[in-house]
């Protein structure tokens, strides 16, 4: 069926035609591509057109699509039943891998989404400290739980809404959103109400206002002030965990958060999330502790099988190889933009990157917002029409997988040259 017809039909029975707002092409115009299938670095739409994929299902598909070992693991697991509501050995195997990879994690609780992981982390921090206030950073996205939908990134930023109707004002008032990379603002806020502070939650490398790396000393300050005020530091590594390194940002920097949230890659493309931390922190969760959290499908055998297979393949990969490929891509993009005289900033951390259409440095949400989103939309459409599938919004990260090749990068840059010529 034609894309426009599919979209029209979907809009009749699904709000906006999509099951997650970021997919809706609202800020770039046109119909979202309905995807029929995918393999390696390629996705194929319902009309049979192929695209080089830089969305990677918004992060999970670091091995590329339909990786044979992951598919085989899911097939085998599915033949043995899809859910039991009882513990399985797969959950131990998954927890072992996470604990081995993440320096700050001694115990793990599996959930079914990143949203559940961050929501549980906040509840745990409040339960342990007996305090209610939390600090987050403007433009960071931590899923759609009430407390965290305040000045959030990703689709919330794209749609330009500061918060969300339906979040009780009295709950939102407990969330303070500060500028990313502003250590002074954090010190100031903690100085004023540190006694009421349950936790600080942060994307250690921001991905949901586009990619924004932490500046020297920012995360160190968060570690220091949370320790001093008796609050918890939560690293939301739902994107960065197993993306920037096997073991996430904390392995690269040695900064140990009290709680770590994971998702995306650890499910190999199936719905998953996880929360980890030190034993004495994690044992506050039910049934060992009083902080309640549960899930009918938590630790689902298919998700565990897909996740374990993904991590085992990843363990054999060289992150340096993928990083070099992305560097080549970003250097190429930069040269083409410069040649055309288009103001731009390319932020890259490992295999995650964002092209911003602004001349200034992008260090927080305000500077990210200076990007010319109208120009981005035209660039996006130019790339899409040539078979390059970018995230359909400015305030998102692009992802490269281990399935991308030098040839994919060359084709992408050739498409970029043409797209820019047509702007
Ligand atoms: C995607 C994301 C989440 C939410 O995960 P879901 O599985 O979509 O609920 C949380 N935090 C970060 C940093 C994310 O990128």
PDB file of C-alpha atoms in Angstrom, residues 273-411:
ATOM      1  CA  UNK A 273      14.997  -1.718  30.672  1.00  0.00           C
ATOM      2  CA  UNK A 274      17.127  -2.274  33.749  1.00  0.00           C
ATOM      3  CA  UNK A 275      18.088  -0.562  36.952  1.00  0.00           C
ATOM      4  CA  UNK A 276      21.341  -1.294  38.734  1.00  0.00           C
ATOM      5  CA  UNK A 277      23.410  -0.108  41.654  1.00  0.00           C
ATOM      6  CA  UNK A 278      25.210  -1.081  44.817  1.00  0.00           C
ATOM      7  CA  UNK A 279      23.774  -3.939  46.831  1.00  0.00           C
ATOM      8  CA  UNK A 280      22.702  -1.843  49.824  1.00  0.00           C
ATOM      9  CA  UNK A 281      20.866   0.578  47.530  1.00  0.00           C
ATOM     10  CA  UNK A 282      19.172  -2.072  45.376  1.00  0.00           C
ATOM     11  CA  UNK A 283      18.047  -4.133  48.357  1.00  0.00           C
ATOM     12  CA  UNK A 284      15.627  -1.366  49.268  1.00  0.00           C
ATOM     13  CA  UNK A 285      13.485  -2.718  46.406  1.00  0.00           C
ATOM     14  CA  UNK A 286      10.685  -5.172  47.150  1.00  0.00           C
ATOM     15  CA  UNK A 287      10.744  -7.968  48.159  1.00  0.00           C
ATOM     16  CA  UNK A 288      13.948  -7.376  50.192  1.00  0.00           C
ATOM     17  CA  UNK A 289      12.989  -3.780  50.915  1.00  0.00           C
ATOM     18  CA  UNK A 290       9.897  -1.589  51.151  1.00  0.00           C
ATOM     19  CA  UNK A 291      10.128   0.303  47.821  1.00  0.00           C
ATOM     20  CA  UNK A 292       7.608  -1.377  45.560  1.00  0.00           C
ATOM     21  CA  UNK A 293       8.200  -2.160  41.899  1.00  0.00           C
ATOM     22  CA  UNK A 294       6.928  -5.042  39.785  1.00  0.00           C
ATOM     23  CA  UNK A 295       6.293  -6.199  36.208  1.00  0.00           C
ATOM     24  CA  UNK A 296       4.323  -9.060  34.632  1.00  0.00           C
ATOM     25  CA  UNK A 297       6.771  -9.292  31.727  1.00  0.00           C
ATOM     26  CA  UNK A 298       9.935  -8.146  33.539  1.00  0.00           C
ATOM     27  CA  UNK A 299      12.936 -10.283  32.595  1.00  0.00           C
ATOM     28  CA  UNK A 300      10.949 -11.682  29.686  1.00  0.00           C
ATOM     29  CA  UNK A 301      12.699 -14.751  28.213  1.00  0.00           C
ATOM     30  CA  UNK A 302      12.662 -13.427  24.626  1.00  0.00           C
ATOM     31  CA  UNK A 303      14.068 -10.062  25.701  1.00  0.00           C
ATOM     32  CA  UNK A 304      16.746 -11.786  27.799  1.00  0.00           C
ATOM     33  CA  UNK A 305      17.707 -14.051  24.891  1.00  0.00           C
ATOM     34  CA  UNK A 306      17.938 -11.135  22.449  1.00  0.00           C
ATOM     35  CA  UNK A 307      19.821  -8.986  24.950  1.00  0.00           C
ATOM     36  CA  UNK A 308      22.308 -11.672  25.958  1.00  0.00           C
ATOM     37  CA  UNK A 309      23.024 -12.526  22.308  1.00  0.00           C
ATOM     38  CA  UNK A 310      23.526  -8.824  21.544  1.00  0.00           C
ATOM     39  CA  UNK A 311      25.915  -8.310  24.448  1.00  0.00           C
ATOM     40  CA  UNK A 312      27.892 -11.432  23.586  1.00  0.00           C
ATOM     41  CA  UNK A 313      28.381 -10.293  19.996  1.00  0.00           C
ATOM     42  CA  UNK A 314      29.198  -6.746  21.189  1.00  0.00           C
ATOM     43  CA  UNK A 315      31.850  -8.064  23.556  1.00  0.00           C
ATOM     44  CA  UNK A 316      33.793  -9.320  20.508  1.00  0.00           C
ATOM     45  CA  UNK A 317      33.533  -6.009  18.616  1.00  0.00           C
ATOM     46  CA  UNK A 318      36.053  -3.201  18.540  1.00  0.00           C
ATOM     47  CA  UNK A 319      34.387   0.061  19.512  1.00  0.00           C
ATOM     48  CA  UNK A 320      37.412   1.854  18.052  1.00  0.00           C
ATOM     49  CA  UNK A 321      36.442   0.567  14.613  1.00  0.00           C
ATOM     50  CA  UNK A 322      32.895   1.966  14.735  1.00  0.00           C
ATOM     51  CA  UNK A 323      34.169   5.240  16.233  1.00  0.00           C
ATOM     52  CA  UNK A 324      36.584   5.717  13.319  1.00  0.00           C
ATOM     53  CA  UNK A 325      33.797   5.111  10.828  1.00  0.00           C
ATOM     54  CA  UNK A 326      31.556   7.714  12.482  1.00  0.00           C
ATOM     55  CA  UNK A 327      34.431  10.153  12.675  1.00  0.00           C
ATOM     56  CA  UNK A 328      34.906   9.742   8.930  1.00  0.00           C
ATOM     57  CA  UNK A 329      31.199  10.367   8.410  1.00  0.00           C
ATOM     58  CA  UNK A 330      31.162  13.472  10.592  1.00  0.00           C
ATOM     59  CA  UNK A 331      34.344  14.877   9.040  1.00  0.00           C
ATOM     60  CA  UNK A 332      32.785  14.342   5.613  1.00  0.00           C
ATOM     61  CA  UNK A 333      29.555  16.062   6.632  1.00  0.00           C
ATOM     62  CA  UNK A 334      31.551  18.982   8.049  1.00  0.00           C
ATOM     63  CA  UNK A 335      33.561  19.458   4.851  1.00  0.00           C
ATOM     64  CA  UNK A 336      30.422  19.443   2.694  1.00  0.00           C
ATOM     65  CA  UNK A 337      28.618  21.971   4.927  1.00  0.00           C
ATOM     66  CA  UNK A 338      31.690  24.207   5.032  1.00  0.00           C
ATOM     67  CA  UNK A 339      32.057  24.096   1.238  1.00  0.00           C
ATOM     68  CA  UNK A 340      28.452  25.294   0.899  1.00  0.00           C
ATOM     69  CA  UNK A 341      28.907  27.952   3.572  1.00  0.00           C
ATOM     70  CA  UNK A 342      26.257  26.416   5.829  1.00  0.00           C
ATOM     71  CA  UNK A 343      26.715  27.247   9.507  1.00  0.00           C
ATOM     72  CA  UNK A 344      26.930  23.976  11.415  1.00  0.00           C
ATOM     73  CA  UNK A 345      28.126  22.199  14.533  1.00  0.00           C
ATOM     74  CA  UNK A 346      28.641  18.485  14.661  1.00  0.00           C
ATOM     75  CA  UNK A 347      28.665  16.943  18.113  1.00  0.00           C
ATOM     76  CA  UNK A 348      29.906  13.384  18.274  1.00  0.00           C
ATOM     77  CA  UNK A 349      30.623  10.966  21.085  1.00  0.00           C
ATOM     78  CA  UNK A 350      31.605   7.516  19.857  1.00  0.00           C
ATOM     79  CA  UNK A 351      28.950   6.254  17.478  1.00  0.00           C
ATOM     80  CA  UNK A 352      26.333   8.864  18.421  1.00  0.00           C
ATOM     81  CA  UNK A 353      26.275  12.227  16.674  1.00  0.00           C
ATOM     82  CA  UNK A 354      24.085  15.202  15.774  1.00  0.00           C
ATOM     83  CA  UNK A 355      24.325  17.765  12.986  1.00  0.00           C
ATOM     84  CA  UNK A 356      23.210  21.154  14.290  1.00  0.00           C
ATOM     85  CA  UNK A 357      22.579  24.011  11.869  1.00  0.00           C
ATOM     86  CA  UNK A 358      24.117  26.722  14.003  1.00  0.00           C
ATOM     87  CA  UNK A 359      27.549  28.351  14.066  1.00  0.00           C
ATOM     88  CA  UNK A 360      27.815  28.436  17.854  1.00  0.00           C
ATOM     89  CA  UNK A 361      28.964  25.700  20.191  1.00  0.00           C
ATOM     90  CA  UNK A 362      26.185  23.423  21.418  1.00  0.00           C
ATOM     91  CA  UNK A 363      26.594  22.748  25.126  1.00  0.00           C
ATOM     92  CA  UNK A 364      23.035  22.761  26.484  1.00  0.00           C
ATOM     93  CA  UNK A 365      19.409  22.992  25.407  1.00  0.00           C
ATOM     94  CA  UNK A 366      19.452  26.756  24.806  1.00  0.00           C
ATOM     95  CA  UNK A 367      22.400  26.527  22.417  1.00  0.00           C
ATOM     96  CA  UNK A 368      20.906  23.422  20.747  1.00  0.00           C
ATOM     97  CA  UNK A 369      17.678  25.373  20.202  1.00  0.00           C
ATOM     98  CA  UNK A 370      19.572  27.915  18.072  1.00  0.00           C
ATOM     99  CA  UNK A 371      19.805  25.299  15.347  1.00  0.00           C
ATOM    100  CA  UNK A 372      17.865  26.203  12.199  1.00  0.00           C
ATOM    101  CA  UNK A 373      15.170  23.514  12.404  1.00  0.00           C
ATOM    102  CA  UNK A 374      13.580  24.653   9.157  1.00  0.00           C
ATOM    103  CA  UNK A 375      16.868  24.058   7.349  1.00  0.00           C
ATOM    104  CA  UNK A 376      17.179  20.731   9.132  1.00  0.00           C
ATOM    105  CA  UNK A 377      13.735  19.708   7.840  1.00  0.00           C
ATOM    106  CA  UNK A 378      14.728  20.453   4.223  1.00  0.00           C
ATOM    107  CA  UNK A 379      18.042  18.655   4.654  1.00  0.00           C
ATOM    108  CA  UNK A 380      16.221  15.679   6.192  1.00  0.00           C
ATOM    109  CA  UNK A 381      13.822  15.452   3.229  1.00  0.00           C
ATOM    110  CA  UNK A 382      16.704  15.747   0.768  1.00  0.00           C
ATOM    111  CA  UNK A 383      18.499  12.869   2.444  1.00  0.00           C
ATOM    112  CA  UNK A 384      15.356  10.752   2.758  1.00  0.00           C
ATOM    113  CA  UNK A 385      14.537  11.080  -0.924  1.00  0.00           C
ATOM    114  CA  UNK A 386      17.996   9.672  -1.672  1.00  0.00           C
ATOM    115  CA  UNK A 387      17.627   6.697   0.616  1.00  0.00           C
ATOM    116  CA  UNK A 388      19.258   8.018   3.783  1.00  0.00           C
ATOM    117  CA  UNK A 389      17.076   7.570   6.863  1.00  0.00           C
ATOM    118  CA  UNK A 390      17.932  10.135   9.558  1.00  0.00           C
ATOM    119  CA  UNK A 391      16.010  10.735  12.782  1.00  0.00           C
ATOM    120  CA  UNK A 392      13.031  12.897  11.729  1.00  0.00           C
ATOM    121  CA  UNK A 393      13.793  15.696  14.203  1.00  0.00           C
ATOM    122  CA  UNK A 394      16.674  18.000  15.045  1.00  0.00           C
ATOM    123  CA  UNK A 395      16.857  17.205  18.764  1.00  0.00           C
ATOM    124  CA  UNK A 396      17.870  13.579  18.430  1.00  0.00           C
ATOM    125  CA  UNK A 397      21.050  11.556  18.145  1.00  0.00           C
ATOM    126  CA  UNK A 398      22.098   9.761  14.979  1.00  0.00           C
ATOM    127  CA  UNK A 399      23.426   6.239  15.458  1.00  0.00           C
ATOM    128  CA  UNK A 400      25.868   4.159  13.458  1.00  0.00           C
ATOM    129  CA  UNK A 401      25.921   0.385  13.898  1.00  0.00           C
ATOM    130  CA  UNK A 402      28.582  -2.279  13.492  1.00  0.00           C
ATOM    131  CA  UNK A 403      26.748  -3.268  10.299  1.00  0.00           C
ATOM    132  CA  UNK A 404      27.530   0.067   8.585  1.00  0.00           C
ATOM    133  CA  UNK A 405      30.416  -0.081   6.112  1.00  0.00           C
ATOM    134  CA  UNK A 406      32.780   2.458   4.580  1.00  0.00           C
ATOM    135  CA  UNK A 407      30.653   2.152   1.451  1.00  0.00           C
ATOM    136  CA  UNK A 408      27.539   3.168   3.406  1.00  0.00           C
ATOM    137  CA  UNK A 409      29.415   6.233   4.652  1.00  0.00           C
ATOM    138  CA  UNK A 410      30.530   7.116   1.089  1.00  0.00           C
ATOM    139  CA  UNK A 411      26.975   6.757  -0.214  1.00  0.00           C
TER     140      UNK A 411
END
